[in-house]
Tab-separated table of N, CA and C and ligand atoms in Angstrom:
chain	number	residue	atom	x	y	z
A	1	MET	N	84.172	131.306	111.676
A	1	MET	CA	84.910	130.127	111.226
A	1	MET	C	86.407	130.425	111.296
A	2	ALA	N	87.143	129.466	111.795
A	2	ALA	CA	88.585	129.640	111.901
A	2	ALA	C	89.215	129.683	110.511
A	3	LYS	N	90.223	130.532	110.395
A	3	LYS	CA	90.975	130.569	109.145
A	3	LYS	C	92.327	129.929	109.418
A	4	PHE	N	92.483	128.713	108.945
A	4	PHE	CA	93.697	127.973	109.251
A	4	PHE	C	94.851	128.417	108.365
A	5	ARG	N	96.016	128.506	108.986
A	5	ARG	CA	97.221	128.871	108.224
A	5	ARG	C	97.888	127.643	107.630
A	6	ARG	N	97.711	126.536	108.300
A	6	ARG	CA	98.293	125.284	107.802
A	6	ARG	C	97.319	124.145	108.073
A	7	HIS	N	97.401	123.163	107.203
A	7	HIS	CA	96.710	121.899	107.426
A	7	HIS	C	97.758	120.793	107.422
A	8	VAL	N	97.637	119.913	108.388
A	8	VAL	CA	98.494	118.737	108.460
A	8	VAL	C	97.592	117.539	108.186
A	9	PHE	N	97.807	116.904	107.051
A	9	PHE	CA	96.993	115.744	106.692
A	9	PHE	C	97.749	114.469	107.053
A	10	ILE	N	97.093	113.620	107.829
A	10	ILE	CA	97.682	112.363	108.272
A	10	ILE	C	96.860	111.229	107.679
A	11	CYS	N	97.493	110.393	106.904
A	11	CYS	CA	96.768	109.261	106.321
A	11	CYS	C	96.389	108.287	107.423
A	12	THR	N	95.098	107.997	107.517
A	12	THR	CA	94.629	107.000	108.484
A	12	THR	C	93.914	105.858	107.755
A	13	ASN	N	94.264	105.710	106.491
A	13	ASN	CA	93.610	104.669	105.694
A	13	ASN	C	93.883	103.278	106.274
A	14	GLU	N	92.850	102.441	106.186
A	14	GLU	CA	92.967	101.066	106.700
A	14	GLU	C	92.647	100.078	105.587
A	15	ARG	N	93.486	99.047	105.492
A	15	ARG	CA	93.235	97.945	104.558
A	15	ARG	C	93.300	96.638	105.331
A	16	GLY	N	92.754	95.635	104.736
A	16	GLY	CA	92.771	94.316	105.358
A	16	GLY	C	94.176	93.749	105.436
A	17	PRO	N	94.386	92.801	106.337
A	17	PRO	CA	95.723	92.224	106.526
A	17	PRO	C	96.248	91.474	105.304
A	18	ASP	N	95.358	91.086	104.405
A	18	ASP	CA	95.791	90.349	103.210
A	18	ASP	C	96.185	91.256	102.059
A	19	ASP	N	95.997	92.546	102.235
A	19	ASP	CA	96.303	93.477	101.148
A	19	ASP	C	97.797	93.792	101.155
A	20	SER	N	98.470	93.458	100.061
A	20	SER	CA	99.922	93.601	99.997
A	20	SER	C	100.390	95.059	100.053
A	21	ARG	N	99.502	95.999	99.789
A	21	ARG	CA	99.902	97.414	99.835
A	21	ARG	C	100.106	97.911	101.259
A	22	GLY	N	99.532	97.171	102.244
A	22	GLY	CA	99.619	97.636	103.623
A	22	GLY	C	98.814	98.907	103.807
A	23	CYS	N	98.934	99.521	104.949
A	23	CYS	CA	98.199	100.765	105.186
A	23	CYS	C	98.808	101.507	106.359
A	24	CYS	N	98.531	102.802	106.393
A	24	CYS	CA	99.084	103.641	107.454
A	24	CYS	C	98.447	103.343	108.802
A	25	LYS	N	97.195	102.928	108.811
A	25	LYS	CA	96.548	102.640	110.090
A	25	LYS	C	97.291	101.534	110.833
A	26	ALA	N	97.719	100.524	110.103
A	26	ALA	CA	98.443	99.412	110.730
A	26	ALA	C	99.819	99.836	111.235
A	27	LYS	N	100.293	100.980	110.766
A	27	LYS	CA	101.614	101.483	111.186
A	27	LYS	C	101.497	102.549	112.271
A	28	GLY	N	100.300	102.734	112.806
A	28	GLY	CA	100.159	103.639	113.952
A	28	GLY	C	99.675	105.032	113.625
A	29	SER	N	98.952	105.189	112.504
A	29	SER	CA	98.554	106.540	112.103
A	29	SER	C	97.585	107.208	113.078
A	30	GLU	N	96.762	106.442	113.760
A	30	GLU	CA	95.843	107.071	114.723
A	30	GLU	C	96.640	107.695	115.875
A	31	ASP	N	97.707	107.038	116.290
A	31	ASP	CA	98.574	107.606	117.336
A	31	ASP	C	99.258	108.876	116.836
A	32	VAL	N	99.663	108.870	115.566
A	32	VAL	CA	100.293	110.054	114.977
A	32	VAL	C	99.293	111.208	114.942
A	33	LEU	N	98.078	110.932	114.515
A	33	LEU	CA	97.035	111.957	114.472
A	33	LEU	C	96.797	112.548	115.860
A	34	GLN	N	96.641	111.693	116.850
A	34	GLN	CA	96.380	112.189	118.207
A	34	GLN	C	97.574	112.984	118.736
A	35	ALA	N	98.775	112.547	118.407
A	35	ALA	CA	99.975	113.271	118.847
A	35	ALA	C	100.025	114.664	118.227
A	36	PHE	N	99.637	114.780	116.946
A	36	PHE	CA	99.585	116.109	116.320
A	36	PHE	C	98.550	116.976	117.013
A	37	ARG	N	97.379	116.433	117.243
A	37	ARG	CA	96.323	117.246	117.875
A	37	ARG	C	96.763	117.715	119.261
A	38	LEU	N	97.385	116.833	120.012
A	38	LEU	CA	97.845	117.188	121.352
A	38	LEU	C	98.948	118.244	121.285
A	39	ALA	N	99.905	118.041	120.396
A	39	ALA	CA	101.038	118.983	120.284
A	39	ALA	C	100.556	120.371	119.856
A	40	LEU	N	99.590	120.422	118.947
A	40	LEU	CA	99.055	121.720	118.500
A	40	LEU	C	98.256	122.379	119.614
A	41	HIS	N	97.483	121.575	120.311
A	41	HIS	CA	96.678	122.106	121.420
A	41	HIS	C	97.583	122.667	122.517
A	42	LYS	N	98.623	121.930	122.854
A	42	LYS	CA	99.567	122.355	123.904
A	42	LYS	C	100.168	123.719	123.609
A	43	ARG	N	100.384	123.990	122.339
A	43	ARG	CA	101.028	125.248	121.937
A	43	ARG	C	100.023	126.339	121.596
A	44	GLY	N	98.742	126.075	121.802
A	44	GLY	CA	97.723	127.077	121.497
A	44	GLY	C	97.542	127.321	120.006
A	45	LEU	N	97.871	126.317	119.202
A	45	LEU	CA	97.830	126.492	117.746
A	45	LEU	C	96.599	125.880	117.091
A	46	LYS	N	95.734	125.272	117.859
A	46	LYS	CA	94.683	124.473	117.223
A	46	LYS	C	93.694	125.310	116.408
A	47	ARG	N	93.641	126.620	116.624
A	47	ARG	CA	92.736	127.446	115.826
A	47	ARG	C	93.379	127.946	114.536
A	48	ILE	N	94.685	127.761	114.419
A	48	ILE	CA	95.338	128.226	113.187
A	48	ILE	C	96.047	127.108	112.421
A	49	VAL	N	96.212	125.951	113.064
A	49	VAL	CA	96.806	124.801	112.378
A	49	VAL	C	95.900	123.603	112.642
A	50	ARG	N	95.457	122.996	111.578
A	50	ARG	CA	94.501	121.895	111.703
A	50	ARG	C	95.153	120.572	111.338
A	51	ALA	N	95.021	119.590	112.233
A	51	ALA	CA	95.458	118.225	111.940
A	51	ALA	C	94.239	117.451	111.465
A	52	ASN	N	94.280	117.020	110.212
A	52	ASN	CA	93.146	116.343	109.598
A	52	ASN	C	93.459	114.884	109.300
A	53	LYS	N	92.469	114.045	109.504
A	53	LYS	CA	92.540	112.682	108.979
A	53	LYS	C	92.495	112.749	107.461
A	54	ALA	N	93.251	111.900	106.827
A	54	ALA	CA	93.178	111.811	105.367
A	54	ALA	C	93.030	110.353	104.971
A	55	GLY	N	92.425	110.148	103.819
A	55	GLY	CA	92.426	108.829	103.216
A	55	GLY	C	93.800	108.561	102.627
A	56	CYS	N	93.891	107.499	101.855
A	56	CYS	CA	95.188	107.119	101.286
A	56	CYS	C	95.769	108.273	100.473
A	57	LEU	N	97.027	108.579	100.753
A	57	LEU	CA	97.733	109.650	100.051
A	57	LEU	C	98.646	109.092	98.955
A	58	ASP	N	98.459	107.824	98.640
A	58	ASP	CA	99.210	107.159	97.561
A	58	ASP	C	100.705	107.074	97.823
A	59	GLN	N	101.059	107.012	99.080
A	59	GLN	CA	102.472	106.843	99.461
A	59	GLN	C	102.557	105.689	100.459
A	60	CYS	N	101.812	104.646	100.212
A	60	CYS	CA	101.604	103.585	101.205
A	60	CYS	C	102.919	102.967	101.683
A	61	ALA	N	103.842	102.754	100.784
A	61	ALA	CA	105.108	102.134	101.179
A	61	ALA	C	105.900	103.019	102.130
A	62	ASN	N	105.598	104.309	102.124
A	62	ASN	CA	106.314	105.260	102.978
A	62	ASN	C	105.545	105.628	104.240
A	63	GLY	N	104.433	104.951	104.500
A	63	GLY	CA	103.582	105.315	105.637
A	63	GLY	C	104.248	105.084	106.984
A	64	VAL	N	103.843	105.770	107.962
A	64	VAL	CA	102.694	106.671	108.013
A	64	VAL	C	103.039	107.957	107.239
A	65	THR	N	102.153	108.320	106.343
A	65	THR	CA	102.382	109.468	105.487
A	65	THR	C	101.669	110.701	106.036
A	66	VAL	N	102.392	111.810	106.018
A	66	VAL	CA	101.866	113.101	106.497
A	66	VAL	C	102.258	114.146	105.464
A	67	VAL	N	101.327	115.052	105.154
A	67	VAL	CA	101.672	116.165	104.267
A	67	VAL	C	101.173	117.457	104.901
A	68	VAL	N	102.025	118.462	104.845
A	68	VAL	CA	101.719	119.767	105.434
A	68	VAL	C	101.488	120.763	104.302
A	69	TYR	N	100.307	121.388	104.307
A	69	TYR	CA	99.974	122.430	103.341
A	69	TYR	C	99.724	123.745	104.063
A	70	PRO	N	100.049	124.881	103.453
A	70	PRO	CA	100.362	125.060	102.031
A	70	PRO	C	101.819	124.794	101.661
A	71	ASP	N	102.615	124.330	102.609
A	71	ASP	CA	104.037	124.126	102.340
A	71	ASP	C	104.283	123.019	101.309
A	72	ALA	N	103.340	122.060	101.210
A	72	ALA	CA	103.510	120.893	100.346
A	72	ALA	C	104.760	120.107	100.716
A	73	VAL	N	104.978	119.951	102.010
A	73	VAL	CA	106.087	119.125	102.505
A	73	VAL	C	105.513	117.769	102.896
A	74	TRP	N	106.090	116.723	102.292
A	74	TRP	CA	105.633	115.356	102.543
A	74	TRP	C	106.597	114.670	103.495
A	75	TYR	N	106.020	114.034	104.495
A	75	TYR	CA	106.816	113.247	105.441
A	75	TYR	C	106.444	111.779	105.318
A	76	GLY	N	107.443	110.937	105.521
A	76	GLY	CA	107.205	109.494	105.476
A	76	GLY	C	107.743	108.796	106.703
A	77	ARG	N	107.162	107.636	106.954
A	77	ARG	CA	107.547	106.790	108.091
A	77	ARG	C	107.486	107.566	109.411
A	78	VAL	N	106.450	108.377	109.531
A	78	VAL	CA	106.278	109.195	110.727
A	78	VAL	C	105.708	108.330	111.843
A	79	THR	N	106.267	108.482	113.033
A	79	THR	CA	105.722	107.827	114.217
A	79	THR	C	105.264	108.924	115.183
A	80	ALA	N	104.520	108.496	116.186
A	80	ALA	CA	104.054	109.456	117.195
A	80	ALA	C	105.245	110.134	117.876
A	81	ALA	N	106.351	109.423	117.972
A	81	ALA	CA	107.541	109.980	118.615
A	81	ALA	C	108.177	111.110	117.804
A	82	ASP	N	107.845	111.213	116.519
A	82	ASP	CA	108.403	112.268	115.653
A	82	ASP	C	107.586	113.565	115.689
A	83	VAL	N	106.380	113.493	116.220
A	83	VAL	CA	105.438	114.598	116.046
A	83	VAL	C	105.884	115.874	116.747
A	84	GLU	N	106.378	115.770	117.964
A	84	GLU	CA	106.829	116.981	118.679
A	84	GLU	C	107.889	117.716	117.866
A	85	GLU	N	108.804	116.964	117.287
A	85	GLU	CA	109.871	117.578	116.486
A	85	GLU	C	109.303	118.264	115.242
A	86	ILE	N	108.346	117.629	114.573
A	86	ILE	CA	107.747	118.243	113.379
A	86	ILE	C	107.010	119.520	113.762
A	87	VAL	N	106.253	119.459	114.841
A	87	VAL	CA	105.491	120.654	115.242
A	87	VAL	C	106.441	121.769	115.666
A	88	GLU	N	107.429	121.455	116.467
A	88	GLU	CA	108.329	122.493	116.972
A	88	GLU	C	109.199	123.083	115.860
A	89	ARG	N	109.806	122.217	115.091
A	89	ARG	CA	110.750	122.716	114.084
A	89	ARG	C	110.068	123.234	112.825
A	90	HIS	N	109.041	122.543	112.369
A	90	HIS	CA	108.414	122.938	111.105
A	90	HIS	C	107.234	123.887	111.324
A	91	ILE	N	106.256	123.454	112.103
A	91	ILE	CA	105.042	124.270	112.257
A	91	ILE	C	105.354	125.576	112.991
A	92	VAL	N	106.145	125.497	114.047
A	92	VAL	CA	106.485	126.705	114.808
A	92	VAL	C	107.677	127.416	114.172
A	93	GLY	N	108.725	126.653	113.859
A	93	GLY	CA	109.967	127.270	113.411
A	93	GLY	C	110.100	127.471	111.914
A	94	GLY	N	109.250	126.822	111.134
A	94	GLY	CA	109.271	127.024	109.690
A	94	GLY	C	110.293	126.192	108.927
A	95	GLU	N	111.007	125.298	109.634
A	95	GLU	CA	112.018	124.475	108.962
A	95	GLU	C	111.584	123.016	108.965
A	96	PRO	N	111.319	122.443	107.799
A	96	PRO	CA	110.930	121.032	107.755
A	96	PRO	C	111.981	120.123	108.394
A	97	VAL	N	111.531	119.026	108.930
A	97	VAL	CA	112.425	118.041	109.552
A	97	VAL	C	112.955	117.153	108.423
A	98	GLN	N	114.152	117.508	107.960
A	98	GLN	CA	114.669	116.904	106.722
A	98	GLN	C	114.813	115.385	106.801
A	99	ARG	N	115.123	114.861	107.970
A	99	ARG	CA	115.344	113.409	108.054
A	99	ARG	C	114.068	112.623	107.755
A	100	LEU	N	112.910	113.275	107.809
A	100	LEU	CA	111.637	112.598	107.550
A	100	LEU	C	110.976	113.024	106.237
A	101	VAL	N	111.549	114.036	105.584
A	101	VAL	CA	110.944	114.544	104.350
A	101	VAL	C	111.115	113.523	103.231
A	102	LEU	N	110.040	113.287	102.503
A	102	LEU	CA	110.097	112.439	101.319
A	102	LEU	C	110.523	113.303	100.142
A	103	PRO	N	111.659	112.996	99.534
A	103	PRO	CA	112.081	113.795	98.387
A	103	PRO	C	111.136	113.562	97.209
A	104	PRO	N	111.026	114.538	96.307
A	104	PRO	CA	110.075	114.403	95.193
A	104	PRO	C	110.231	113.096	94.433
A	105	GLU	N	111.464	112.636	94.260
A	105	GLU	CA	111.669	111.412	93.489
A	105	GLU	C	111.175	110.162	94.222
A	106	ALA	N	110.943	110.283	95.525
A	106	ALA	CA	110.432	109.146	96.299
A	106	ALA	C	108.916	109.093	96.303
A	107	LEU	N	108.279	110.187	95.868
A	107	LEU	CA	106.820	110.233	95.890
A	107	LEU	C	106.263	109.470	94.702
A	108	SER	N	105.342	108.569	94.985
A	108	SER	CA	104.668	107.885	93.894
A	108	SER	C	103.585	108.796	93.365
A	109	GLY	N	103.169	108.546	92.162
A	109	GLY	CA	102.142	109.380	91.558
A	109	GLY	C	102.692	110.134	90.375
A	110	ILE	N	101.817	110.739	89.649
A	110	ILE	CA	102.197	111.406	88.410
A	110	ILE	C	101.808	112.864	88.491
A	111	GLU	N	102.764	113.717	88.176
A	111	GLU	CA	102.472	115.134	88.156
A	111	GLU	C	101.479	115.432	87.038
A	112	PRO	N	100.386	116.128	87.337
A	112	PRO	CA	99.406	116.438	86.267
A	112	PRO	C	100.023	117.163	85.092
A	113	ALA	N	101.025	118.036	85.351
A	113	ALA	CA	101.628	118.788	84.259
A	113	ALA	C	102.339	117.891	83.262
A	114	ALA	N	102.780	116.714	83.726
A	114	ALA	CA	103.478	115.796	82.830
A	114	ALA	C	102.495	115.047	81.914
A	115	HIS	N	101.216	115.095	82.269
A	115	HIS	CA	100.203	114.388	81.497
A	115	HIS	C	99.014	115.314	81.265
A	116	PRO	N	99.171	116.284	80.376
A	116	PRO	CA	98.119	117.292	80.196
A	116	PRO	C	96.782	116.697	79.769
A	117	GLU	N	96.795	115.489	79.204
A	117	GLU	CA	95.511	114.910	78.789
A	117	GLU	C	94.727	114.361	79.967
A	118	ALA	N	95.384	114.255	81.134
A	118	ALA	CA	94.695	113.687	82.301
A	118	ALA	C	93.685	114.652	82.865
B	201	FES	S1	97.552	103.884	103.137
B	201	FES	FE1	98.545	105.707	103.825
B	201	FES	S2	99.389	106.529	102.020
B	201	FES	FE2	98.279	104.814	101.322
């Protein structure tokens, strides 16, 4: 079994057109996923870096949403055209692409530590 060094989770959640929350699928997430897989394959990284489909990552307004672990770097409004840059600069070079990084204050959701009863 491959031991992956990084996982890239790409939200591919789909909602109906009447849902006001929107969804990453409608913003091109399948193209983003395929672009990641192609970029990783091209560089011979597919056995150590895995691009995974993810359900809703609770950042719908910022979609297409991508998160890279174990780095815990969140990207927002990612398009297929951004993927080569993310793979080259972040996955290969170790430096997140700051123009696409979602700052902590932009992330929706609640830190578990802030709500110990949860
Ligand atoms: S639908 Fe993609 S983050 Fe919610």
